[in-house]
Coordinates of C-alpha atoms in Angstrom, one line a residue:
V1 CA 101.5 109.8 115.7
I2 CA 103.9 108.4 118.5
D3 CA 107.4 110.0 118.8
G4 CA 109.9 106.9 118.0
L5 CA 108.0 104.6 115.8
P6 CA 109.0 104.1 112.7
D7 CA 106.5 104.7 109.2
G8 CA 104.6 101.5 109.3
V9 CA 103.6 99.6 112.6
S10 CA 101.5 96.2 113.1
G11 CA 101.1 93.6 115.3
V12 CA 101.3 96.0 118.2
R13 CA 101.5 94.6 121.6
V14 CA 102.1 96.1 125.1
D15 CA 104.5 94.2 127.4
P16 CA 102.9 93.8 130.5
R17 CA 105.9 93.7 132.8
N18 CA 106.8 97.8 132.2
G19 CA 104.3 99.1 129.4
A20 CA 107.0 99.0 126.8
L21 CA 105.2 98.8 123.3
C22 CA 106.3 96.1 121.0
F23 CA 105.7 96.1 117.3
V24 CA 106.8 95.0 113.5
G25 CA 107.9 98.3 112.1
S26 CA 108.8 98.9 108.8
S27 CA 109.7 101.6 106.0
A28 CA 109.7 101.7 102.4
K29 CA 113.8 101.8 102.5
A30 CA 114.5 98.8 105.1
P31 CA 113.7 95.5 106.1
S32 CA 111.1 95.0 108.4
F33 CA 112.2 94.7 112.3
V34 CA 110.4 93.4 115.2
G35 CA 111.1 96.5 117.7
K36 CA 110.3 97.9 121.3
L37 CA 109.5 101.3 122.1
D38 CA 110.1 102.5 126.1
R39 CA 109.9 106.2 127.5
G40 CA 110.5 107.7 123.8
E41 CA 113.1 105.2 122.8
T42 CA 113.0 102.5 119.9
E43 CA 114.9 99.2 120.4
V44 CA 115.4 96.6 117.6
I45 CA 115.3 93.6 118.3
A46 CA 115.3 91.8 115.5
V47 CA 115.5 92.2 111.7
A48 CA 114.0 90.7 108.7
A49 CA 117.5 90.5 106.9
T50 CA 121.1 90.8 108.2
E51 CA 122.5 92.7 105.6
Q52 CA 121.4 95.5 103.3
F53 CA 121.8 94.2 100.0
L54 CA 120.8 97.3 97.9
P55 CA 122.1 100.7 98.4
E56 CA 119.9 103.5 99.3
A57 CA 120.4 105.1 95.5
S58 CA 118.8 101.9 94.1
I59 CA 116.0 101.7 96.2
S60 CA 112.9 102.8 94.7
T61 CA 110.0 104.3 96.9
P62 CA 105.8 104.6 95.9
D63 CA 104.2 107.2 95.0
L64 CA 100.2 106.9 95.9
V65 CA 98.3 107.4 92.8
T66 CA 94.5 107.7 92.7
F67 CA 92.9 107.0 89.1
E68 CA 89.4 106.6 87.4
T69 CA 87.7 103.7 87.1
T70 CA 84.3 102.3 86.1
A71 CA 80.9 103.0 87.8
G72 CA 82.3 106.9 88.3
M73 CA 84.4 105.1 90.6
Q74 CA 88.3 106.0 91.6
A75 CA 91.0 103.6 92.7
H76 CA 94.3 103.7 94.0
A77 CA 97.8 102.1 93.5
Y78 CA 101.7 102.2 95.2
V79 CA 103.7 103.4 92.0
Y80 CA 107.3 102.6 92.0
L81 CA 109.6 103.6 89.2
P82 CA 112.8 102.3 88.1
K83 CA 116.1 103.3 90.1
S84 CA 119.4 102.0 89.8
A85 CA 122.6 103.4 91.1
D86 CA 124.8 101.9 88.1
F87 CA 122.6 101.9 85.4
E88 CA 120.5 104.8 83.5
A89 CA 117.6 104.0 80.9
P90 CA 117.3 105.8 77.4
S91 CA 115.8 109.3 77.9
D92 CA 113.6 108.9 74.8
E93 CA 111.9 105.4 76.0
A94 CA 109.4 104.9 79.2
P95 CA 109.6 101.6 81.0
P96 CA 107.7 98.0 81.0
L97 CA 105.2 98.2 83.8
L98 CA 104.4 95.4 85.8
V99 CA 101.1 95.9 87.6
K100 CA 100.6 93.5 90.8
A101 CA 97.3 92.3 92.0
H102 CA 97.1 91.3 95.7
G103 CA 95.5 88.3 97.0
G104 CA 92.9 88.2 99.4
P105 CA 91.1 89.6 97.8
T106 CA 89.7 91.8 100.2
A107 CA 93.7 92.5 101.6
C108 CA 95.8 95.4 100.4
A109 CA 98.9 96.6 99.1
R110 CA 101.6 97.6 101.4
T111 CA 104.3 100.4 101.3
A112 CA 106.5 98.3 103.3
F113 CA 110.0 97.8 101.7
S114 CA 109.7 94.9 99.5
P115 CA 112.6 92.7 97.9
V116 CA 110.4 91.5 95.1
I117 CA 109.4 94.9 93.7
Q118 CA 113.0 96.2 94.1
F119 CA 113.9 93.2 92.0
W120 CA 111.8 94.5 89.2
T121 CA 112.7 98.4 89.6
S122 CA 116.0 97.5 90.0
R123 CA 115.8 95.9 86.2
G124 CA 114.2 99.0 84.6
F125 CA 110.5 97.7 85.2
A126 CA 108.1 100.6 86.7
V127 CA 105.8 98.4 89.3
A128 CA 101.8 99.6 90.0
D129 CA 100.8 97.8 93.5
V130 CA 97.0 98.3 92.9
D131 CA 94.5 98.4 95.7
Y132 CA 91.4 97.7 93.6
R133 CA 88.0 98.0 94.8
G134 CA 87.8 95.7 97.5
S135 CA 90.8 96.4 99.6
T136 CA 91.0 97.1 102.9
N137 CA 92.2 100.9 103.9
Y138 CA 89.6 103.1 102.2
G139 CA 86.8 102.7 104.0
R140 CA 83.9 100.4 104.7
D141 CA 82.1 101.5 101.0
F142 CA 85.5 100.9 99.4
R143 CA 86.0 97.4 100.4
R144 CA 82.2 96.3 100.1
A145 CA 82.4 97.4 96.4
L146 CA 84.0 93.7 95.7
R147 CA 80.6 92.1 97.0
F148 CA 79.1 89.9 93.8
N149 CA 81.7 92.0 91.6
W150 CA 84.7 90.2 91.9
G151 CA 85.7 89.3 88.5
V152 CA 84.4 92.7 87.5
Y153 CA 85.9 95.1 89.6
D154 CA 89.4 94.2 90.4
V155 CA 89.7 93.5 86.9
D156 CA 88.6 96.8 85.6
D157 CA 90.6 98.6 88.0
V158 CA 94.1 96.9 87.2
C159 CA 93.4 97.6 83.6
A160 CA 92.7 101.4 84.2
C161 CA 95.6 101.7 86.5
A162 CA 97.8 100.8 83.6
T163 CA 96.0 103.1 81.2
H164 CA 96.3 105.9 83.5
L165 CA 99.9 105.4 83.5
A166 CA 100.6 104.6 79.9
A167 CA 98.5 107.8 79.1
Q168 CA 100.6 109.9 81.4
G169 CA 103.8 108.5 79.3
T170 CA 105.1 107.6 82.5
V171 CA 105.1 103.4 81.0
D172 CA 105.6 102.0 77.4
P173 CA 101.5 100.6 76.6
L174 CA 103.1 98.6 74.5
R175 CA 105.3 96.7 77.3
L176 CA 102.2 96.2 79.8
C177 CA 102.6 93.0 82.1
I178 CA 100.7 91.8 85.1
D179 CA 101.0 89.3 87.8
G180 CA 99.7 88.2 91.1
G181 CA 99.4 85.1 93.5
S182 CA 96.1 83.3 94.9
A183 CA 93.3 85.9 94.3
G184 CA 95.6 88.3 92.4
G185 CA 96.2 85.4 90.1
Y186 CA 93.0 85.3 89.4
T187 CA 92.5 88.8 88.7
T188 CA 95.6 88.5 86.3
L189 CA 93.7 86.0 84.6
G190 CA 90.6 87.6 84.1
A191 CA 92.6 91.0 82.9
L192 CA 94.4 88.9 80.2
A193 CA 90.8 87.0 79.1
W194 CA 88.5 90.0 79.2
R195 CA 90.6 92.8 78.5
D196 CA 93.0 93.7 76.0
V197 CA 95.6 96.1 77.8
F198 CA 98.6 93.4 78.6
K199 CA 100.6 92.3 76.8
A200 CA 101.5 88.8 79.3
G201 CA 101.2 88.1 82.5
C202 CA 102.3 85.7 85.0
S203 CA 99.6 84.0 87.7
M204 CA 100.8 82.5 90.6
Y205 CA 98.6 79.8 91.9
G206 CA 95.7 81.3 90.8
V207 CA 92.4 80.8 90.7
A208 CA 91.0 79.7 86.8
D209 CA 88.1 77.8 87.1
L210 CA 85.8 79.2 90.5
A211 CA 83.3 76.2 90.2
I212 CA 86.3 73.9 90.6
L213 CA 87.4 76.3 93.4
A214 CA 83.9 76.5 95.3
R215 CA 83.8 72.4 95.3
D216 CA 87.3 71.8 96.2
T217 CA 89.0 74.4 98.3
H218 CA 89.3 73.8 102.2
K219 CA 86.4 74.5 104.7
F220 CA 87.9 77.7 106.1
E221 CA 87.3 79.5 102.8
S222 CA 84.3 77.3 101.6
R223 CA 82.1 80.1 101.9
Y224 CA 84.0 82.9 101.4
L225 CA 83.0 83.2 97.5
D226 CA 79.6 83.7 98.4
R227 CA 79.4 87.5 98.7
L228 CA 82.4 87.7 96.3
I229 CA 80.6 86.1 93.5
G230 CA 77.0 84.6 94.7
K231 CA 75.6 81.6 96.7
W232 CA 77.2 78.1 95.0
P233 CA 75.4 76.1 93.6
E234 CA 72.3 78.5 93.3
D235 CA 74.7 80.9 90.7
E236 CA 76.3 78.3 89.3
A237 CA 75.9 80.2 86.0
R238 CA 77.9 83.7 87.2
Y239 CA 80.9 80.9 88.5
K240 CA 81.0 79.7 85.3
E241 CA 80.5 83.4 83.4
R242 CA 83.7 84.8 85.8
A243 CA 86.0 82.0 85.6
P244 CA 89.2 82.7 83.1
I245 CA 89.4 79.4 81.6
E246 CA 86.0 79.7 80.1
A247 CA 87.4 82.1 78.1
V248 CA 90.4 81.4 77.0
D249 CA 88.9 81.5 73.2
S250 CA 89.1 85.3 74.0
L251 CA 93.2 85.2 75.4
D252 CA 95.6 85.9 73.0
C253 CA 98.1 86.7 74.9
P254 CA 101.4 84.8 76.7
V255 CA 101.0 83.5 80.2
L256 CA 103.5 82.0 82.6
L257 CA 101.8 79.6 85.8
L258 CA 103.7 79.1 88.7
Q259 CA 102.0 76.8 91.0
G260 CA 102.8 74.3 94.1
D261 CA 102.0 70.8 94.1
E262 CA 100.4 70.6 97.6
D263 CA 97.9 73.4 97.2
K264 CA 95.1 72.9 99.1
I265 CA 93.5 76.3 98.5
V266 CA 93.8 76.5 95.0
P267 CA 94.5 72.8 94.1
P268 CA 97.4 72.1 91.1
N269 CA 94.5 71.1 88.6
Q270 CA 93.2 74.6 88.2
A271 CA 96.9 75.5 86.7
E272 CA 97.3 72.4 84.9
I273 CA 93.7 72.7 83.0
M274 CA 94.4 76.6 82.2
Y275 CA 98.0 75.1 80.9
D276 CA 96.4 72.7 78.8
K277 CA 94.1 75.1 77.5
L278 CA 96.2 77.6 76.4
K279 CA 98.6 75.3 75.3
S280 CA 96.5 73.5 72.8
K281 CA 95.3 77.4 71.4
G282 CA 98.5 78.2 70.3
I283 CA 99.1 80.5 73.3
P284 CA 102.3 80.8 74.4
T285 CA 103.2 79.8 77.8
A286 CA 104.4 77.5 80.7
L287 CA 103.6 75.9 83.5
K288 CA 106.3 75.4 86.8
M289 CA 105.0 73.0 89.2
Y290 CA 107.3 73.3 92.4
Q291 CA 107.9 70.2 94.5
G292 CA 106.4 70.0 98.1
E293 CA 104.9 73.9 97.9
Q294 CA 101.6 74.5 99.1
H295 CA 99.9 78.4 98.4
G296 CA 102.4 80.5 98.5
F297 CA 106.4 79.8 98.0
R298 CA 108.1 78.9 101.6
K299 CA 111.5 77.8 100.1
S300 CA 113.8 80.4 99.6
E301 CA 115.2 78.4 96.5
N302 CA 111.9 78.2 94.8
I303 CA 111.0 81.8 95.9
I304 CA 114.5 82.8 93.6
D305 CA 113.5 80.6 91.0
A306 CA 110.0 81.8 90.5
L307 CA 111.3 85.5 90.3
N308 CA 114.0 84.3 87.9
S309 CA 111.5 82.9 86.2
E310 CA 109.2 85.4 85.5
L311 CA 111.7 87.6 84.1
F312 CA 113.1 85.4 81.8
F313 CA 109.5 84.5 80.5
F314 CA 109.0 88.5 80.2
S315 CA 112.6 89.1 78.4
R316 CA 111.4 86.2 75.8
V317 CA 108.0 87.8 75.4
F318 CA 109.3 91.3 75.1
R319 CA 112.6 90.2 73.5
F320 CA 115.1 91.9 76.2
D321 CA 118.7 91.1 77.3
L322 CA 119.3 90.0 80.8
P323 CA 122.2 91.5 82.5
D324 CA 125.1 89.0 82.9
D325 CA 124.5 88.9 86.7
D326 CA 121.2 88.0 86.1
D327 CA 122.3 85.1 83.3
D328 CA 124.2 83.4 86.3
N329 CA 121.2 82.7 88.5
L330 CA 118.1 82.0 85.7
V331 CA 117.9 78.5 84.5
P332 CA 115.7 78.8 81.2
F333 CA 113.2 76.6 80.5
P334 CA 111.3 75.7 76.9
I335 CA 108.0 77.9 76.7
D336 CA 105.4 76.3 74.9
N337 CA 104.6 78.1 71.4
L338 CA 106.4 81.0 71.5

């Protein structure tokens, strides 16, 4: 530990002129910033947000929770409980839970201040940001556990996290939902298709058909799946077995799909095919296609709309009223079969 540095530090560089450390700093309670540490004094050079848009009394901070999962192993999650300076939940009611599956899949959850997580906790949701097996930060064996097990261990772990928190009484077992983007969208769809834990989910530019991904994705990640699933096309049967789109018959809960129409990593046809199958089966579903967006939304208006759309979707599924402030920002959209 170096005195003067914040809780989270990344992107460290040494200024060759004077030996000062330049870095991206973060904490659980404030937006990230670019800083410089020189002779024990930290100087803030730039901040990710120009104003504190949430009072500290409304900011939820994470607790690291370790829980048992399959194959006699453990996984981890950062759990954020609902928090608001202006509202108080009924004492006899546990909150709904939103499990978040990070992308990668060999990435990790982060404890830096996240406006997205605070969006949910300030509206009464508990959030569990899961580090499933395959995530970094827990050693080589934990990271390598996902080799040839993508679609198995990650799905097991997000489900184990939700059931662990429900069994403890921390969250409402009847209002468990999940979301994720990219690889996290694949885990989301897999958890909804192959397990009976979550009541609703939202996949953002997520993988529905692994074979299409292996054939159509960009060159840089074209062999990424070889160690996550198996060699393509030699292991085509395994790709089909682990494709959520092949398991729609066992999926019976509402699904929201959010997708960019210029995505080269997970092409839009993934979401379109999944949507068509869900709609045909009679499952409550909606597809929102964002014009000019690629893999991950970049335009502020689309980031805001995606969050509000997910909240609107869950409000219709779980039949809760939205605050007046949210009604002003939400643009209702049709949900098929609901």
